[in-house]
mmCIF file of C-alpha atoms and ligand atoms in Angstrom:
data_model
loop_
_atom_site.group_PDB
_atom_site.id
_atom_site.type_symbol
_atom_site.label_atom_id
_atom_site.label_comp_id
_atom_site.label_asym_id
_atom_site.label_seq_id
_atom_site.Cartn_x
_atom_site.Cartn_y
_atom_site.Cartn_z
ATOM 1 C CA MET A 1 46.767 -28.532 7.432
ATOM 2 C CA THR A 2 43.665 -28.675 9.505
ATOM 3 C CA SER A 3 44.273 -25.264 10.977
ATOM 4 C CA LEU A 4 44.962 -23.857 7.511
ATOM 5 C CA MET A 5 41.688 -25.261 6.179
ATOM 6 C CA SER A 6 39.866 -23.893 9.157
ATOM 7 C CA ARG A 7 41.374 -20.516 8.695
ATOM 8 C CA ARG A 8 40.478 -20.620 5.006
ATOM 9 C CA HIS A 9 36.888 -21.480 5.878
ATOM 10 C CA LEU A 10 36.789 -18.664 8.342
ATOM 11 C CA VAL A 11 38.131 -16.224 5.789
ATOM 12 C CA LEU A 12 35.579 -17.361 3.207
ATOM 13 C CA ALA A 13 32.786 -17.145 5.735
ATOM 14 C CA ALA A 14 33.856 -13.686 6.772
ATOM 15 C CA THR A 15 34.105 -12.607 3.155
ATOM 16 C CA GLY A 16 30.610 -13.901 2.520
ATOM 17 C CA ILE A 17 29.230 -12.001 5.468
ATOM 18 C CA ALA A 18 31.017 -8.826 4.435
ATOM 19 C CA ALA A 19 29.734 -9.136 0.866
ATOM 20 C CA ALA A 20 26.192 -9.677 2.049
ATOM 21 C CA ALA A 21 26.389 -6.721 4.401
ATOM 22 C CA ALA A 22 27.919 -4.488 1.781
ATOM 23 C CA ALA A 23 25.226 -5.194 -0.797
ATOM 24 C CA PRO A 24 21.875 -4.960 0.967
ATOM 25 C CA ARG A 25 20.329 -3.261 -2.064
ATOM 26 C CA ILE A 26 21.136 -2.983 -5.702
ATOM 27 C CA VAL A 27 22.386 0.438 -6.650
ATOM 28 C CA PHE A 28 21.398 1.506 -10.135
ATOM 29 C CA ALA A 29 24.230 3.802 -11.027
ATOM 30 C CA GLN A 30 23.098 5.699 -14.043
ATOM 31 C CA GLY A 31 24.240 4.415 -17.359
ATOM 32 C CA THR A 32 26.557 1.742 -16.007
ATOM 33 C CA MET A 33 24.435 -1.102 -17.349
ATOM 34 C CA ALA A 34 23.812 0.532 -20.704
ATOM 35 C CA PRO A 35 25.649 -0.568 -23.808
ATOM 36 C CA ALA A 36 27.789 2.198 -25.243
ATOM 37 C CA GLY A 37 25.657 3.791 -27.855
ATOM 38 C CA PRO A 38 24.477 6.941 -29.457
ATOM 39 C CA PHE A 39 21.362 7.283 -27.282
ATOM 40 C CA LYS A 40 21.824 8.668 -23.789
ATOM 41 C CA LEU A 41 19.666 9.083 -20.728
ATOM 42 C CA ASP A 42 20.054 12.545 -19.244
ATOM 43 C CA PRO A 43 20.138 12.728 -15.451
ATOM 44 C CA LEU A 44 17.072 14.145 -13.741
ATOM 45 C CA GLY A 45 17.358 17.881 -13.245
ATOM 46 C CA TYR A 46 16.271 17.575 -9.596
ATOM 47 C CA PRO A 47 16.542 15.028 -6.771
ATOM 48 C CA THR A 48 14.250 11.997 -6.937
ATOM 49 C CA ASN A 49 12.457 13.136 -3.777
ATOM 50 C CA ALA A 50 11.879 16.673 -5.054
ATOM 51 C CA LEU A 51 8.324 15.964 -6.169
ATOM 52 C CA GLU A 52 7.128 14.385 -2.928
ATOM 53 C CA PRO A 53 4.459 13.942 -1.702
ATOM 54 C CA HIS A 54 2.888 14.041 -5.159
ATOM 55 C CA ILE A 55 5.331 11.584 -6.716
ATOM 56 C CA ASP A 56 7.455 9.524 -4.336
ATOM 57 C CA ALA A 57 11.233 9.113 -4.664
ATOM 58 C CA ARG A 58 11.083 5.357 -5.206
ATOM 59 C CA THR A 59 8.694 5.753 -8.134
ATOM 60 C CA MET A 60 10.977 8.396 -9.629
ATOM 61 C CA GLU A 61 14.059 6.168 -9.238
ATOM 62 C CA ILE A 62 12.458 3.143 -10.812
ATOM 63 C CA HIS A 63 10.760 5.181 -13.518
ATOM 64 C CA HIS A 64 13.835 7.139 -14.589
ATOM 65 C CA ASP A 65 16.691 4.741 -13.837
ATOM 66 C CA ARG A 66 15.014 1.542 -15.001
ATOM 67 C CA HIS A 67 12.013 2.166 -17.257
ATOM 68 C CA HIS A 68 13.468 5.088 -19.168
ATOM 69 C CA GLN A 69 16.939 3.525 -19.169
ATOM 70 C CA ALA A 70 15.456 0.377 -20.716
ATOM 71 C CA TYR A 71 14.034 2.366 -23.649
ATOM 72 C CA VAL A 72 17.455 3.941 -24.179
ATOM 73 C CA ASN A 73 19.226 0.574 -23.951
ATOM 74 C CA ASN A 74 16.817 -0.964 -26.448
ATOM 75 C CA LEU A 75 17.452 1.901 -28.869
ATOM 76 C CA ASN A 76 21.194 1.421 -28.549
ATOM 77 C CA ASN A 77 20.757 -2.266 -29.288
ATOM 78 C CA PHE A 78 18.746 -1.445 -32.427
ATOM 79 C CA ALA A 79 21.388 1.096 -33.430
ATOM 80 C CA LYS A 80 24.141 -1.543 -33.431
ATOM 81 C CA ASP A 81 22.830 -3.033 -36.658
ATOM 82 C CA ASN A 82 20.833 -0.001 -37.802
ATOM 83 C CA PRO A 83 23.022 3.041 -37.121
ATOM 84 C CA GLN A 84 20.805 5.151 -39.390
ATOM 85 C CA ILE A 85 18.237 5.502 -36.565
ATOM 86 C CA ALA A 86 20.777 7.615 -34.699
ATOM 87 C CA ALA A 87 21.935 9.610 -37.712
ATOM 88 C CA LYS A 88 18.952 11.983 -37.680
ATOM 89 C CA PRO A 89 17.429 13.995 -34.833
ATOM 90 C CA ILE A 90 14.831 11.996 -32.877
ATOM 91 C CA PRO A 91 11.871 14.129 -34.038
ATOM 92 C CA GLU A 92 12.785 13.420 -37.663
ATOM 93 C CA VAL A 93 12.879 9.671 -37.088
ATOM 94 C CA LEU A 94 9.566 9.702 -35.196
ATOM 95 C CA ALA A 95 7.932 11.815 -37.897
ATOM 96 C CA SER A 96 8.862 9.294 -40.604
ATOM 97 C CA LEU A 97 8.725 5.856 -39.011
ATOM 98 C CA ASN A 98 7.928 4.306 -42.390
ATOM 99 C CA ASP A 99 11.550 4.981 -43.345
ATOM 100 C CA VAL A 100 12.715 2.701 -40.499
ATOM 101 C CA PRO A 101 13.339 -0.925 -41.585
ATOM 102 C CA GLU A 102 10.210 -2.954 -41.009
ATOM 103 C CA ALA A 103 11.985 -5.514 -38.819
ATOM 104 C CA ILE A 104 12.704 -2.891 -36.154
ATOM 105 C CA ARG A 105 9.929 -0.386 -36.879
ATOM 106 C CA THR A 106 7.640 -1.344 -33.995
ATOM 107 C CA GLY A 107 10.584 -1.533 -31.636
ATOM 108 C CA VAL A 108 11.797 1.911 -32.655
ATOM 109 C CA ARG A 109 8.278 3.304 -32.417
ATOM 110 C CA ASN A 110 7.882 1.991 -28.867
ATOM 111 C CA ASN A 111 11.354 2.718 -27.538
ATOM 112 C CA MET A 112 12.103 6.001 -29.291
ATOM 113 C CA GLY A 113 8.566 7.125 -28.500
ATOM 114 C CA GLY A 114 9.220 6.149 -24.890
ATOM 115 C CA HIS A 115 12.549 7.978 -24.871
ATOM 116 C CA ALA A 116 10.936 11.130 -26.289
ATOM 117 C CA ASN A 117 7.912 10.988 -23.988
ATOM 118 C CA HIS A 118 9.968 10.546 -20.843
ATOM 119 C CA THR A 119 12.530 13.187 -21.799
ATOM 120 C CA MET A 120 9.634 15.653 -22.085
ATOM 121 C CA PHE A 121 8.068 14.321 -18.861
ATOM 122 C CA TRP A 122 11.153 14.899 -16.667
ATOM 123 C CA GLN A 123 11.669 18.309 -18.248
ATOM 124 C CA ILE A 124 8.197 19.658 -17.475
ATOM 125 C CA MET A 125 8.262 18.631 -13.831
ATOM 126 C CA GLY A 126 10.175 20.058 -10.911
ATOM 127 C CA PRO A 127 9.850 21.461 -7.419
ATOM 128 C CA ASN A 128 8.443 24.971 -6.921
ATOM 129 C CA GLY A 129 6.887 24.887 -10.359
ATOM 130 C CA GLY A 130 5.386 28.357 -10.245
ATOM 131 C CA LYS A 131 2.338 29.472 -12.180
ATOM 132 C CA ALA A 132 1.191 29.335 -15.767
ATOM 133 C CA GLU A 133 1.782 32.820 -17.151
ATOM 134 C CA GLY A 134 2.507 34.791 -20.278
ATOM 135 C CA ASP A 135 1.867 33.390 -23.747
ATOM 136 C CA VAL A 136 1.157 29.867 -22.561
ATOM 137 C CA ILE A 137 -1.669 30.843 -20.211
ATOM 138 C CA ALA A 138 -3.083 33.096 -22.927
ATOM 139 C CA ALA A 139 -3.143 30.096 -25.260
ATOM 140 C CA ILE A 140 -4.715 27.896 -22.560
ATOM 141 C CA ASP A 141 -7.416 30.541 -22.028
ATOM 142 C CA ARG A 142 -8.012 30.899 -25.764
ATOM 143 C CA ASP A 143 -8.002 27.225 -26.805
ATOM 144 C CA LEU A 144 -8.905 25.254 -23.699
ATOM 145 C CA GLY A 145 -11.192 27.540 -21.705
ATOM 146 C CA GLY A 146 -8.724 28.456 -18.981
ATOM 147 C CA LEU A 147 -6.448 26.593 -16.607
ATOM 148 C CA GLU A 148 -9.070 24.907 -14.415
ATOM 149 C CA LYS A 149 -11.140 23.731 -17.334
ATOM 150 C CA MET A 150 -8.040 22.501 -19.128
ATOM 151 C CA GLN A 151 -6.838 20.558 -16.093
ATOM 152 C CA ALA A 152 -10.247 18.951 -15.579
ATOM 153 C CA ALA A 153 -10.466 17.908 -19.234
ATOM 154 C CA PHE A 154 -6.865 16.666 -19.230
ATOM 155 C CA ASN A 155 -7.487 14.582 -16.093
ATOM 156 C CA ALA A 156 -10.702 13.170 -17.542
ATOM 157 C CA ALA A 157 -8.952 12.230 -20.778
ATOM 158 C CA GLY A 158 -6.100 10.649 -18.827
ATOM 159 C CA GLY A 159 -8.601 8.658 -16.815
ATOM 160 C CA ARG A 160 -10.189 7.301 -19.986
ATOM 161 C CA VAL A 161 -6.937 5.892 -21.395
ATOM 162 C CA PHE A 162 -7.559 2.155 -21.392
ATOM 163 C CA GLY A 163 -4.394 0.256 -20.650
ATOM 164 C CA SER A 164 -1.081 2.059 -21.004
ATOM 165 C CA GLY A 165 -0.605 5.420 -22.635
ATOM 166 C CA TRP A 166 -0.266 9.156 -22.286
ATOM 167 C CA VAL A 167 -2.434 12.234 -22.070
ATOM 168 C CA PHE A 168 -1.058 15.351 -23.740
ATOM 169 C CA VAL A 169 -1.707 18.963 -24.456
ATOM 170 C CA THR A 170 -0.392 19.096 -28.000
ATOM 171 C CA VAL A 171 0.784 22.262 -29.679
ATOM 172 C CA SER A 172 0.733 22.951 -33.407
ATOM 173 C CA LYS A 173 3.263 25.086 -35.250
ATOM 174 C CA GLU A 174 0.755 27.939 -35.024
ATOM 175 C CA GLY A 175 0.620 27.546 -31.240
ATOM 176 C CA LYS A 176 -2.854 26.002 -31.070
ATOM 177 C CA LEU A 177 -3.413 23.708 -28.092
ATOM 178 C CA VAL A 178 -5.467 20.483 -28.041
ATOM 179 C CA ILE A 179 -5.940 17.805 -25.360
ATOM 180 C CA GLU A 180 -5.240 14.375 -26.849
ATOM 181 C CA THR A 181 -4.286 10.899 -25.718
ATOM 182 C CA ARG A 182 -2.001 8.292 -27.255
ATOM 183 C CA PRO A 183 -1.677 4.564 -26.579
ATOM 184 C CA ASN A 184 1.541 2.844 -25.499
ATOM 185 C CA GLN A 185 4.578 5.125 -26.063
ATOM 186 C CA ASP A 186 3.249 6.921 -29.121
ATOM 187 C CA ASN A 187 4.245 10.573 -29.263
ATOM 188 C CA PRO A 188 2.430 13.427 -31.060
ATOM 189 C CA ILE A 189 5.510 13.959 -33.245
ATOM 190 C CA MET A 190 4.369 10.799 -35.075
ATOM 191 C CA ASP A 191 1.363 12.840 -36.291
ATOM 192 C CA GLY A 192 3.218 16.054 -37.055
ATOM 193 C CA LYS A 193 2.438 17.718 -33.717
ATOM 194 C CA ARG A 194 4.402 18.352 -30.566
ATOM 195 C CA ALA A 195 3.702 17.644 -26.922
ATOM 196 C CA LEU A 196 3.503 20.835 -24.904
ATOM 197 C CA ILE A 197 2.915 18.799 -21.764
ATOM 198 C CA GLY A 198 2.099 15.159 -21.163
ATOM 199 C CA ASN A 199 1.366 12.897 -18.246
ATOM 200 C CA ASP A 200 2.318 9.240 -18.161
ATOM 201 C CA VAL A 201 -0.675 7.074 -17.249
ATOM 202 C CA TRP A 202 1.164 3.763 -17.437
ATOM 203 C CA GLU A 203 0.708 2.076 -14.067
ATOM 204 C CA HIS A 204 4.472 2.224 -13.458
ATOM 205 C CA ALA A 205 4.127 6.012 -13.168
ATOM 206 C CA TYR A 206 1.937 5.891 -10.081
ATOM 207 C CA TYR A 207 1.187 2.396 -8.806
ATOM 208 C CA LEU A 208 3.539 2.326 -5.776
ATOM 209 C CA ASN A 209 1.892 5.364 -4.245
ATOM 210 C CA TYR A 210 -1.591 5.444 -5.755
ATOM 211 C CA GLN A 211 -2.293 1.789 -6.717
ATOM 212 C CA ASN A 212 -5.558 1.813 -8.712
ATOM 213 C CA ARG A 213 -6.340 5.462 -7.930
ATOM 214 C CA ARG A 214 -5.234 6.960 -11.230
ATOM 215 C CA ALA A 215 -7.622 9.894 -10.812
ATOM 216 C CA ASP A 216 -5.864 10.919 -7.581
ATOM 217 C CA TYR A 217 -2.490 10.705 -9.305
ATOM 218 C CA LEU A 218 -3.698 12.805 -12.251
ATOM 219 C CA LYS A 219 -5.005 15.463 -9.882
ATOM 220 C CA ALA A 220 -1.885 15.523 -7.679
ATOM 221 C CA TRP A 221 0.476 15.546 -10.676
ATOM 222 C CA TRP A 222 -0.294 19.193 -11.431
ATOM 223 C CA ASN A 223 1.576 20.102 -8.236
ATOM 224 C CA ALA A 224 4.722 18.690 -9.838
ATOM 225 C CA VAL A 225 4.467 20.663 -13.081
ATOM 226 C CA ASN A 226 7.182 23.245 -13.755
ATOM 227 C CA TRP A 227 5.324 26.042 -15.538
ATOM 228 C CA LYS A 228 8.512 27.893 -16.412
ATOM 229 C CA ALA A 229 9.627 24.869 -18.449
ATOM 230 C CA VAL A 230 6.178 24.615 -20.034
ATOM 231 C CA GLY A 231 6.333 28.283 -21.021
ATOM 232 C CA GLU A 232 9.730 27.696 -22.616
ATOM 233 C CA ARG A 233 8.377 24.700 -24.528
ATOM 234 C CA TYR A 234 5.491 26.791 -25.819
ATOM 235 C CA ALA A 235 7.826 29.527 -27.062
ATOM 236 C CA ALA A 236 10.093 26.913 -28.678
ATOM 237 C CA ALA A 237 7.130 25.202 -30.365
ATOM 238 C CA LYS A 238 6.066 28.461 -31.964
ATOM 239 C CA ALA A 239 9.633 29.224 -32.989
ATOM 240 C CA GLY A 240 9.987 25.756 -34.540
ATOM 241 C CA THR A 241 12.869 24.873 -32.239
ATOM 242 C CA LEU A 242 11.183 22.459 -29.826
ATOM 243 C CA GLY A 243 12.932 19.079 -29.763
ATOM 244 C CA VAL A 244 11.063 16.258 -28.099
HETATM 245 MN MN1 MN B 301 6.751 5.825 -17.983
#
């Protein structure tokens, strides 16, 4: 009996050691924690370290796999009792938030806005982002005084966001560009516009690498912009086919 108990203790101890060694860090496998639901988080279109040194891999992992996933999970939780929020395309819901039941309206505004903002954000970034060219640079020249002036004004506006929010270049149906900011997770679709590009100035977007130096993050971020994707968004906005 004694030897059996001892052996059992040994086995348990060994199991404990093996478990501890096997799980030194929590792996956030995409989607595994999410309730089944109509809203989905798309995988990043590039590795998490693809934007280094401008945005570090750890920030990308936490930002995409946890922050964005949380917005998606919250939406799926709302959709359990309010399936109508998933019955229309996201831009239609965001453009008519007053149609959302009051009890969940703020939650849908924040989480669907966050889902839309981040979907756009991942899409317009990437490695080897190329140059602004074609129709989109013509519009930047025409409406915003050229690329350098636009970037300086965009960075300044992003620096002035007090608390959490976004800085955007919005695009109208006619293709006109304007630099604007929004608080929290508000998205220009809520005002009948579209985001051509947007940068996240919530601290979670940059704090690990830049701490309080938001201006440095805003400046460096342009190195992570994928201008081909931006050009495609501009064409889609003018064609009326741009989603979020
Ligand atoms: Mn964010």
